Coordinates of C-alpha atoms and ligand atoms in Angstrom, one line a residue:
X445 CA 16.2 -9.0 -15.5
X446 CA 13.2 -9.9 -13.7
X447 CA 9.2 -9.1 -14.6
X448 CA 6.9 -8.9 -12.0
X449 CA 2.8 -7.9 -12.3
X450 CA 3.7 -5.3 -9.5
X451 CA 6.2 -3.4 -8.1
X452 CA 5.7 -2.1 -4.6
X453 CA 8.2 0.9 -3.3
X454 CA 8.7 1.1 0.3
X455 CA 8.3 -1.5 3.2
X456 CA 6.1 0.6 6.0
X457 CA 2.6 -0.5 6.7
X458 CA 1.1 0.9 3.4
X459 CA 3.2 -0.7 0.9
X460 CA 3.2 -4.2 3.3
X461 CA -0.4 -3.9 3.3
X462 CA -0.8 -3.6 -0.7
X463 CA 1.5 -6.0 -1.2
X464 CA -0.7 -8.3 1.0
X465 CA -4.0 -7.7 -0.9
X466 CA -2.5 -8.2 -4.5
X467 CA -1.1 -11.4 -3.9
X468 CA -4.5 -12.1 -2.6
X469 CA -5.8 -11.0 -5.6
X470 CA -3.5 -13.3 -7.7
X471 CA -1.0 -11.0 -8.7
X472 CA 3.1 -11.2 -8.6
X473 CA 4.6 -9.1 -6.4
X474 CA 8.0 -7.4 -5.9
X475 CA 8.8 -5.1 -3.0
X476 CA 11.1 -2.8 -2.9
X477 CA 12.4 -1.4 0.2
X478 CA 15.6 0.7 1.1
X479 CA 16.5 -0.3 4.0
X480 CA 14.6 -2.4 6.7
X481 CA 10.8 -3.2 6.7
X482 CA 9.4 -0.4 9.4
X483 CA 11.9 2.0 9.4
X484 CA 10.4 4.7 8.2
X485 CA 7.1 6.1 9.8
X486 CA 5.5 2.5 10.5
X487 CA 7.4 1.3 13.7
X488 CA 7.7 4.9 15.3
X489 CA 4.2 5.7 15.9
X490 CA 1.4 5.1 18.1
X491 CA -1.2 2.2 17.8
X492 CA -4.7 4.2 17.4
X493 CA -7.8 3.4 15.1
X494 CA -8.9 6.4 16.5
X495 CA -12.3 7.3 15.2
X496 CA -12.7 10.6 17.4
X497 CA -9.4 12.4 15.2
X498 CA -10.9 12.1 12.1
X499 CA -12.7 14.7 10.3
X500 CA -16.3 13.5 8.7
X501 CA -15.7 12.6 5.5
X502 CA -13.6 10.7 3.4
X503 CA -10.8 10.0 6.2
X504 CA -13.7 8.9 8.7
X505 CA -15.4 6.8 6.3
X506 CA -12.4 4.8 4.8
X507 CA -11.2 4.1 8.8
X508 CA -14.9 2.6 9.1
X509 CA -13.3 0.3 6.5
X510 CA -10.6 -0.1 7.8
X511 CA -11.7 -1.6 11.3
X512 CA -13.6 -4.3 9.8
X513 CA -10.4 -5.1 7.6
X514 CA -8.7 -5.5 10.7
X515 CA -11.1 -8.2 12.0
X516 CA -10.5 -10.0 9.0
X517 CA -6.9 -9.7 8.8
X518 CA -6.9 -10.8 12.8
X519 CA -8.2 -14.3 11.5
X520 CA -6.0 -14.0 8.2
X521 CA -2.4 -13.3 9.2
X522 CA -0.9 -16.3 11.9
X523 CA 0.3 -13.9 14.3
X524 CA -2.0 -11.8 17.0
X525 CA -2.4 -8.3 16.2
X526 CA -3.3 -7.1 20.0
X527 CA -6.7 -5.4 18.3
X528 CA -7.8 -3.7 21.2
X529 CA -11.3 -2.2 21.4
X530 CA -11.8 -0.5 24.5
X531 CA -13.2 3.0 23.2
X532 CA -11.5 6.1 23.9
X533 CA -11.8 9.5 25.4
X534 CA -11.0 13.2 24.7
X535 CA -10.4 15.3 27.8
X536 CA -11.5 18.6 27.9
X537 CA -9.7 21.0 30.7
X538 CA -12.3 24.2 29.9
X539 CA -15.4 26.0 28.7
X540 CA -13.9 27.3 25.9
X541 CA -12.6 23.9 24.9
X542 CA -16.4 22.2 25.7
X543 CA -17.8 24.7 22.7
X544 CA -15.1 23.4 20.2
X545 CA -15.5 19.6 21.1
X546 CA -19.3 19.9 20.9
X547 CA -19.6 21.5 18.1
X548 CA -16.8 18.5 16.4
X549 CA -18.8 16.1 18.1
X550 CA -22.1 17.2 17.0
X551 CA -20.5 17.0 13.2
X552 CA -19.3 13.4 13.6
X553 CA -22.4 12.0 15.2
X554 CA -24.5 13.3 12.1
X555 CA -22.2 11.2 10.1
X556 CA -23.1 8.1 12.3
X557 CA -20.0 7.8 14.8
X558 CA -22.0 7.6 18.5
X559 CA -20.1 9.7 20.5
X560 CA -21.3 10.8 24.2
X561 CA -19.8 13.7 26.2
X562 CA -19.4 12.8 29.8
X563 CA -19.7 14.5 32.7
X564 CA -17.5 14.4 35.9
X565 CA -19.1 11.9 37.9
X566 CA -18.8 9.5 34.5
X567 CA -15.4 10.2 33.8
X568 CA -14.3 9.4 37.1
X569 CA -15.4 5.9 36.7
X570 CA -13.8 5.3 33.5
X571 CA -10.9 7.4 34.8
X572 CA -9.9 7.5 37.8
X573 CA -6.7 9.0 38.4
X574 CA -7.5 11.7 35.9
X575 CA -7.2 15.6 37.6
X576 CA -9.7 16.9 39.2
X577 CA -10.0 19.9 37.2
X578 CA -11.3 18.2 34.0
X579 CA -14.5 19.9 33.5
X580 CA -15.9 16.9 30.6
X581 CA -14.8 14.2 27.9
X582 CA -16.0 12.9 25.4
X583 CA -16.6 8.7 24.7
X584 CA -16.7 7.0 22.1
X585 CA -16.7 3.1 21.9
X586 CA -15.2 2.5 18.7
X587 CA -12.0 3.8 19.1
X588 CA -9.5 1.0 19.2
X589 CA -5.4 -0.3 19.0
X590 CA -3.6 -2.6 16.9
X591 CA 0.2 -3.0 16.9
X592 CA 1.6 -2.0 14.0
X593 CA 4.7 -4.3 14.4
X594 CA 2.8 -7.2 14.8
X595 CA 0.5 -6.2 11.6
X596 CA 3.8 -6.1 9.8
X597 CA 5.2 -9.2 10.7
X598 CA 2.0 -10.6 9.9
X599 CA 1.7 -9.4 6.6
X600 CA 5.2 -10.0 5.8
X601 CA 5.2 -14.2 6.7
X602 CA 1.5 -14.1 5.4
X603 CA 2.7 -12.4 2.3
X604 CA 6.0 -14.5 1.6
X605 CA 4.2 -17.3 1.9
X606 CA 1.8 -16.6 -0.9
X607 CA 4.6 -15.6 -3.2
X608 CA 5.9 -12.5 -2.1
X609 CA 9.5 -11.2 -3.4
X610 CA 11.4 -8.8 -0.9
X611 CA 15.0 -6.5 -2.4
X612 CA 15.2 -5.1 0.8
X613 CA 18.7 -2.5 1.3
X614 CA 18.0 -1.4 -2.4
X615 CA 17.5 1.7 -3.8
X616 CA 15.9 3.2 -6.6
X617 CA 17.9 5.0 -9.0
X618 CA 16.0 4.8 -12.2
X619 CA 12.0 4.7 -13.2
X620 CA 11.6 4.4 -16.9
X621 CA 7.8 4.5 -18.3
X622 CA 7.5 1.6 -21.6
X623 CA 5.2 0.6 -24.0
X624 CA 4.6 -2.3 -21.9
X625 CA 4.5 -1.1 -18.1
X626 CA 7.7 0.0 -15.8
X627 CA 11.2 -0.8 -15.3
X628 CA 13.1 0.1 -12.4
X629 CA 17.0 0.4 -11.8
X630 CA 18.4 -0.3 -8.8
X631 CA 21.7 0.8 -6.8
X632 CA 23.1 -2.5 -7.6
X633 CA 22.3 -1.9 -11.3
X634 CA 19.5 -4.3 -11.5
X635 CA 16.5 -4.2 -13.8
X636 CA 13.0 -5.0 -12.5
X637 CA 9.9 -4.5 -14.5
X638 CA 6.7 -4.5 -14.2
X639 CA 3.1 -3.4 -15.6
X640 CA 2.1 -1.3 -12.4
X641 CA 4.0 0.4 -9.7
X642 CA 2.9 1.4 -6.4
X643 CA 4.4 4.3 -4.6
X644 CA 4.0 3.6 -0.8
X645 CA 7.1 5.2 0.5
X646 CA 5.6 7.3 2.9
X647 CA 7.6 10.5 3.9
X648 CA 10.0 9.9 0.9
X649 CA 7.0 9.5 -1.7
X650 CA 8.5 12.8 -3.3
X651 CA 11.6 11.6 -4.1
X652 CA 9.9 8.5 -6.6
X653 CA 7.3 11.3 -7.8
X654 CA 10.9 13.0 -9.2
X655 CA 11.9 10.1 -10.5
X656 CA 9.3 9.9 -13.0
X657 CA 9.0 14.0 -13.5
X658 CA 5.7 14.3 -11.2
X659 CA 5.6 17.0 -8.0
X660 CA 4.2 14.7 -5.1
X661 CA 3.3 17.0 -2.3
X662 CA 4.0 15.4 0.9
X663 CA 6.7 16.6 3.3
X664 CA 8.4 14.8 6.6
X665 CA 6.0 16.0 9.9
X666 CA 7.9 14.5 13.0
X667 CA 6.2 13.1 16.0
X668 CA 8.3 12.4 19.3
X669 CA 6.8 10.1 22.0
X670 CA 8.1 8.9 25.5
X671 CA 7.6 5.1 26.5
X672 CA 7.2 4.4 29.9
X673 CA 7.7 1.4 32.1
X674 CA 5.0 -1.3 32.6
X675 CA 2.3 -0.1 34.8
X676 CA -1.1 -1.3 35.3
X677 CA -3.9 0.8 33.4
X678 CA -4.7 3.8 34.8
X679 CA -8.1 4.0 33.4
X680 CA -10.8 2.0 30.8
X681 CA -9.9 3.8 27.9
X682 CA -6.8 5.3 25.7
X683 CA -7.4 9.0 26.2
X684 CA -6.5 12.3 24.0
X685 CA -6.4 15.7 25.0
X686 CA -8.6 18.3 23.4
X687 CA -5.8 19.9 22.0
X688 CA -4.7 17.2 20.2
X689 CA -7.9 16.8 17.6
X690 CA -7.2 20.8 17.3
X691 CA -3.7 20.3 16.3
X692 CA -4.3 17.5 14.7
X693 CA -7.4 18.7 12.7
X694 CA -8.1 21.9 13.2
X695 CA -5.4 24.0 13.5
X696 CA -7.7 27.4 12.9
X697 CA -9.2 26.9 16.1
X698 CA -5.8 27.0 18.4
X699 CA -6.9 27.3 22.2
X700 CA -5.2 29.1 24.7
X701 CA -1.6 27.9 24.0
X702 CA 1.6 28.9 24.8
X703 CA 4.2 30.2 21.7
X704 CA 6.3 26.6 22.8
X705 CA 3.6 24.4 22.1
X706 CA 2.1 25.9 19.0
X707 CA 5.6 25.8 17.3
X708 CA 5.9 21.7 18.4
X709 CA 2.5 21.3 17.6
X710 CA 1.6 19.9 21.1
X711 CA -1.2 17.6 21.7
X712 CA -1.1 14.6 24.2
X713 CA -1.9 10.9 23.1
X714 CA -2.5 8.2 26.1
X715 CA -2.3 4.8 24.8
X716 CA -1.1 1.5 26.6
X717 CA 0.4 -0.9 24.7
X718 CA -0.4 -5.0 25.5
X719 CA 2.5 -4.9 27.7
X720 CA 1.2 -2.6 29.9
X721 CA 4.1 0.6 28.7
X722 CA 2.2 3.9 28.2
X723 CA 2.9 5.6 24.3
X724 CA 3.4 8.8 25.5
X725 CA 3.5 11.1 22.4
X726 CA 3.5 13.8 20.4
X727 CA 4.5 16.5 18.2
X728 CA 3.6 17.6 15.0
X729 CA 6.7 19.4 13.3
X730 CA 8.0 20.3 9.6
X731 CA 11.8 19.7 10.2
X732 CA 12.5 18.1 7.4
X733 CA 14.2 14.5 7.6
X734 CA 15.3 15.2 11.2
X735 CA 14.4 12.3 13.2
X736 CA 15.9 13.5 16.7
X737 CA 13.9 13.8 19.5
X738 CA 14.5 17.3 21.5
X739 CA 14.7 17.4 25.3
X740 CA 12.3 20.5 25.1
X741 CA 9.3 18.6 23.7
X742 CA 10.1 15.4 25.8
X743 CA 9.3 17.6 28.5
X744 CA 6.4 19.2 27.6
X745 CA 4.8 15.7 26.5
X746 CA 5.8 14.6 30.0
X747 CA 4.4 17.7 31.9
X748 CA 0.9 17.8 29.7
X749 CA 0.7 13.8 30.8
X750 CA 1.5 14.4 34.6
X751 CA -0.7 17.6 34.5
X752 CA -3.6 15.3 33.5
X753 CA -2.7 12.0 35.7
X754 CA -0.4 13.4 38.3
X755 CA 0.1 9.3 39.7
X756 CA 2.4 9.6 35.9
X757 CA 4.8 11.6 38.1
X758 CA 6.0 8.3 39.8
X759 CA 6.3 6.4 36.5
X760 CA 9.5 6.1 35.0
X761 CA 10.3 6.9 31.0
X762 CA 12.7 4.4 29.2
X763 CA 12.8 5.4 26.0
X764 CA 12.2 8.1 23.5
X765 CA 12.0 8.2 19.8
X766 CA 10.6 10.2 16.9
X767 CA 8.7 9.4 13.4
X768 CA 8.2 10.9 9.8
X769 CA 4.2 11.2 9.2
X770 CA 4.0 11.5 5.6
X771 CA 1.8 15.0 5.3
X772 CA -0.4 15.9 2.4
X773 CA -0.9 19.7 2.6
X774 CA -5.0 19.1 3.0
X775 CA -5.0 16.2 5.2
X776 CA -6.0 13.7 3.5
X777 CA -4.0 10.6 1.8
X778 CA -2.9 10.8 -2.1
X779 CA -4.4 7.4 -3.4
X780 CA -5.0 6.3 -7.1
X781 CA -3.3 6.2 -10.5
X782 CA -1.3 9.2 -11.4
X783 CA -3.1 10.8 -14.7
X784 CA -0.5 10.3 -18.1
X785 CA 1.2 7.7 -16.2
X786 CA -0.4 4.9 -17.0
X787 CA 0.0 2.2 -14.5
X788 CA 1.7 4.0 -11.7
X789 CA -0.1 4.5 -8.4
X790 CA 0.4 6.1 -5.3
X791 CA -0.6 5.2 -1.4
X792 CA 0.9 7.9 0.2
X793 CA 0.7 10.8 2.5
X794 CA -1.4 9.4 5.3
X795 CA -0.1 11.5 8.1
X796 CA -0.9 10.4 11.3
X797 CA -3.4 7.7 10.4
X798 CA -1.2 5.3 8.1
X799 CA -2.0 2.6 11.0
X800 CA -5.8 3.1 10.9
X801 CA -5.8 3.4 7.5
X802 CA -3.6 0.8 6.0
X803 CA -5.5 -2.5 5.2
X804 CA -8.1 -0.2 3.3
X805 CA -5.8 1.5 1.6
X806 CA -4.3 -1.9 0.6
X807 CA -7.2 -3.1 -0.3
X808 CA -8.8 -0.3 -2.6
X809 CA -5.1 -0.2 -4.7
X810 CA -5.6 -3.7 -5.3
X811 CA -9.3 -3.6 -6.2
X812 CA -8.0 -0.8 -8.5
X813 CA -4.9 -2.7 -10.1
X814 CA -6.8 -6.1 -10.6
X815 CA -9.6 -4.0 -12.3
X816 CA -12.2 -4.4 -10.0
X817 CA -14.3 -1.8 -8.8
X818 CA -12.9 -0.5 -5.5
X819 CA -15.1 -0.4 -1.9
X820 CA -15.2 3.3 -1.5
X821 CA -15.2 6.1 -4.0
X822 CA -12.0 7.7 -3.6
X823 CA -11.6 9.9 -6.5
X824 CA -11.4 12.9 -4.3
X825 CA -7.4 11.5 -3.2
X826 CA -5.8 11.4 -6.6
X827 CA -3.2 13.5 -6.8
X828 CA -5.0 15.3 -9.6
X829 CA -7.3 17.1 -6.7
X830 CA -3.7 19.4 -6.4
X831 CA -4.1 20.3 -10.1
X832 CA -1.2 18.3 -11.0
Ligands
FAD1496 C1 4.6 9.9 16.6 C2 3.6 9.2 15.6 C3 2.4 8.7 16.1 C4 1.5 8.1 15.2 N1 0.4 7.6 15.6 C5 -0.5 7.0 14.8 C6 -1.7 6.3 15.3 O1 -1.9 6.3 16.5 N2 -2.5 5.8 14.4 C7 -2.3 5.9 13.0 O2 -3.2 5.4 12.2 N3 -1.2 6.4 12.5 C8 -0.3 7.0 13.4 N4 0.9 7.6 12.9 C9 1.0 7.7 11.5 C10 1.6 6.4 10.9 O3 2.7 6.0 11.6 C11 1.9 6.7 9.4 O4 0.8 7.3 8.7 C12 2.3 5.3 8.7 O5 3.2 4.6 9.4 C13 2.8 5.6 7.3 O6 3.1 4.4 6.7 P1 3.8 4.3 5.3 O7 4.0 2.9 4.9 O8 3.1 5.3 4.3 O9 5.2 5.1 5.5 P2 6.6 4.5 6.2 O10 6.3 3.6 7.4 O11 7.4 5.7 6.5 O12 7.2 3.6 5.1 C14 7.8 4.1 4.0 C15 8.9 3.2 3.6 O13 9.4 3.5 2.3 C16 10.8 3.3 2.4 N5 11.4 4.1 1.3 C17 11.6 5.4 1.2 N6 12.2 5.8 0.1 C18 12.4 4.6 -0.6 C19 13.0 4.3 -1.9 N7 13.5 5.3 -2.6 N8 13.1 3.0 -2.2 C20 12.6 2.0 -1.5 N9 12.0 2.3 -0.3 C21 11.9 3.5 0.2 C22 11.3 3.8 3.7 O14 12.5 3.3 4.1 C23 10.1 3.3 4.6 O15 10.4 2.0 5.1 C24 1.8 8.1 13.8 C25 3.0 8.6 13.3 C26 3.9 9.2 14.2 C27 5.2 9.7 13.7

């Protein structure tokens, strides 16, 4: 039997990240992981902090957080992070699109992002292979990169070395609440126990939830991405289309779409990596566990990119993949303790900004756990907001 201050379920970037800040805040740590660290959500995604998808308020305020977090951790972990910060732009193809994105944009300056809208003549020097029929973008400076396989590397040798235990390959079959905390079974019939449990197993956060008789509600939404070959930049700046922050964000306000790209949830991210491969991505689709990619969305990622930079037609893809966002049904994470369960915590449901928001999401369940009083407010993301 073995008693730790914490167990931590699942090895992506959220439960890596929590682990990292309770050890730093003195406590024992045990994480628990089912099969390899990154295998879930956190090592088939993109690499954004990107400010200009987040909706003012609590998401846009904690990834303000975040960012700084990052800065730290950058001089923290022994490992380089590739923290990029070369701002990022949202292309916008049409009038129709220009209302929408001013109207966003108006709503996220007022809550202190500085975010410009360009015209041609600007874009073209920040971008220029982009088509000639973009009518505007916008600009905003903060947006940023990190790679999230680096972060996890770091936080793993950062982590070990200030105590951390790892039962990676081991599942949980049994949560039992005691007098005195948690225990937890494992496959291999081992006991663990603990006074506080974190949930962090992102698409699978359900699952636990059962466990302990509690409705979680986050379900699986896939993303597919194409990687291409090393090229040199094509432009200053990662770049987005409009579409994407209405997919992503605002789904009520669906542009002029075709039936294909509504169903797959269409919306084109730009990003190059340090190694000079473009990320190439994505969907947003409720298929359940179904991590294939489909030649049919491939394609369409492909066309929307080459539409944009046609000089993307000569550049060759080696490799696609797919990843589980964990998807609250409002958007926003599910962090805090769980009411009636005293001790147990969840970090969960992040969606499609786990990356951005990881070290403050570490941080804030650690502030919680050690009793100290966290560095944002965020009652609003307990799970009790879905009247559970
Ligand atoms: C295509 C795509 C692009 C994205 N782009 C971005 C981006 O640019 N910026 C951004 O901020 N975010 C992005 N995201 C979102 C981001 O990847 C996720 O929000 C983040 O990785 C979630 O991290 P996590 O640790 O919660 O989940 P995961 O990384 O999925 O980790 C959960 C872990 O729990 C483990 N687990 C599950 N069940 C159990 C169990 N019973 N016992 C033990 N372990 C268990 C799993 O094996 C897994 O390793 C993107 C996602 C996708 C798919």
């Amino acid at each position: 039997l073995d008693r730790f201050d914490v167990i931590v379920i699942g090895g992506g970037i959220i439960g890596l990240a929590a682990s990292y800040y309770l050890l730093k805040a003195g406590k024992r740590v045990v994480l628990i992981e089912k099969n390899e660290f990154g295998s879930g959500a956190s090592c088939a995604c993109d690499d954004a902090i990107f400010f200009q998808s987040k909706k003012p308020g609590i998401n846009l305020e904690l990834t303000l957080g975040s960012i700084e977090l990052y800065k730290s951790l950058s001089g923290e972990l022994d490992i380089d992070l590739e923290f990029e910060n070369s701002g990022g732009m949202v292309l916008i193809e049409d009038h129709e699109q220009l209302k929408v994105m001013e109207q966003f944009v108006k709503e996220q300056n007022s809550f202190g992002l500085q975010i410009e809208i360009l015209d041609k003549k600007d874009i073209l020097k920040k971008q220029p292979y982009v088509n000639s029929d973009i009518v505007a973008s916008t600009y905003c400076k903060k947006d940023s990169q990190i790679n999230p396989m680096r972060v996890m590397r770091g936080l793993i040798s950062k982590g070990k070395k200030l105590g951390l235990e790892i039962r990676k390959s081991s599942k949980i079959i049994e949560i039992n609440q005691r007098k005195d905390g948690w225990s937890i079974r494992l496959d291999n019939q081992k006991i663990i126990e603990s006074e506080y449990v974190v949930n962090s197993a992102g698409a699978w956060a359900a699952d636990i939830g059962a466990l302990i008789g509690i409705h979680i509600p986050i379900v699986p939404k896939r993303g597919q991405i194409a990687i291409s070959e090393p090229v040199p930049a094509l432009g200053e700046t990662n770049v987005w289309s409009a579409q994407y922050i209405v997919t992503k964000i605002a789904p009520e306000l669906q542009m002029n779409q075709s039936e294909a790209y509504k169903r797959l949830g269409i919306g084109l991210a730009l990003s190059r990596a340090s190694t000079g491969n473009y990320l190439i991505g994505s969907t947003r689709e409720y298929v359940g566990f179904n991590k294939n990619t489909t030649v049919e969305a491939i394609q369409i990622i492909l066309d929307e990119a080459r539409r944009l930079f046609p000089v993307l037609k000569t550049v060759h893809v080696i490799r696609t993949f797919a990843g589980l966002r964990p998807a609250s049904c409002d958007g926003k994470p599910i962090i805090g303790e769980v009411t009636d369960k005293r001790g147990f915590y969840i970090a969960a449901g992040h969606e499609g900004d786990g990356i951005a928001l990881a070290p403050v999401t570490g941080k804030v369940i650690a502030d919680l756990i050690s009793g100290k009083k966290p560095m944002y407010n965020i009652d609003e993301l307990n799970l009790k907001r879905f009247n559970n």
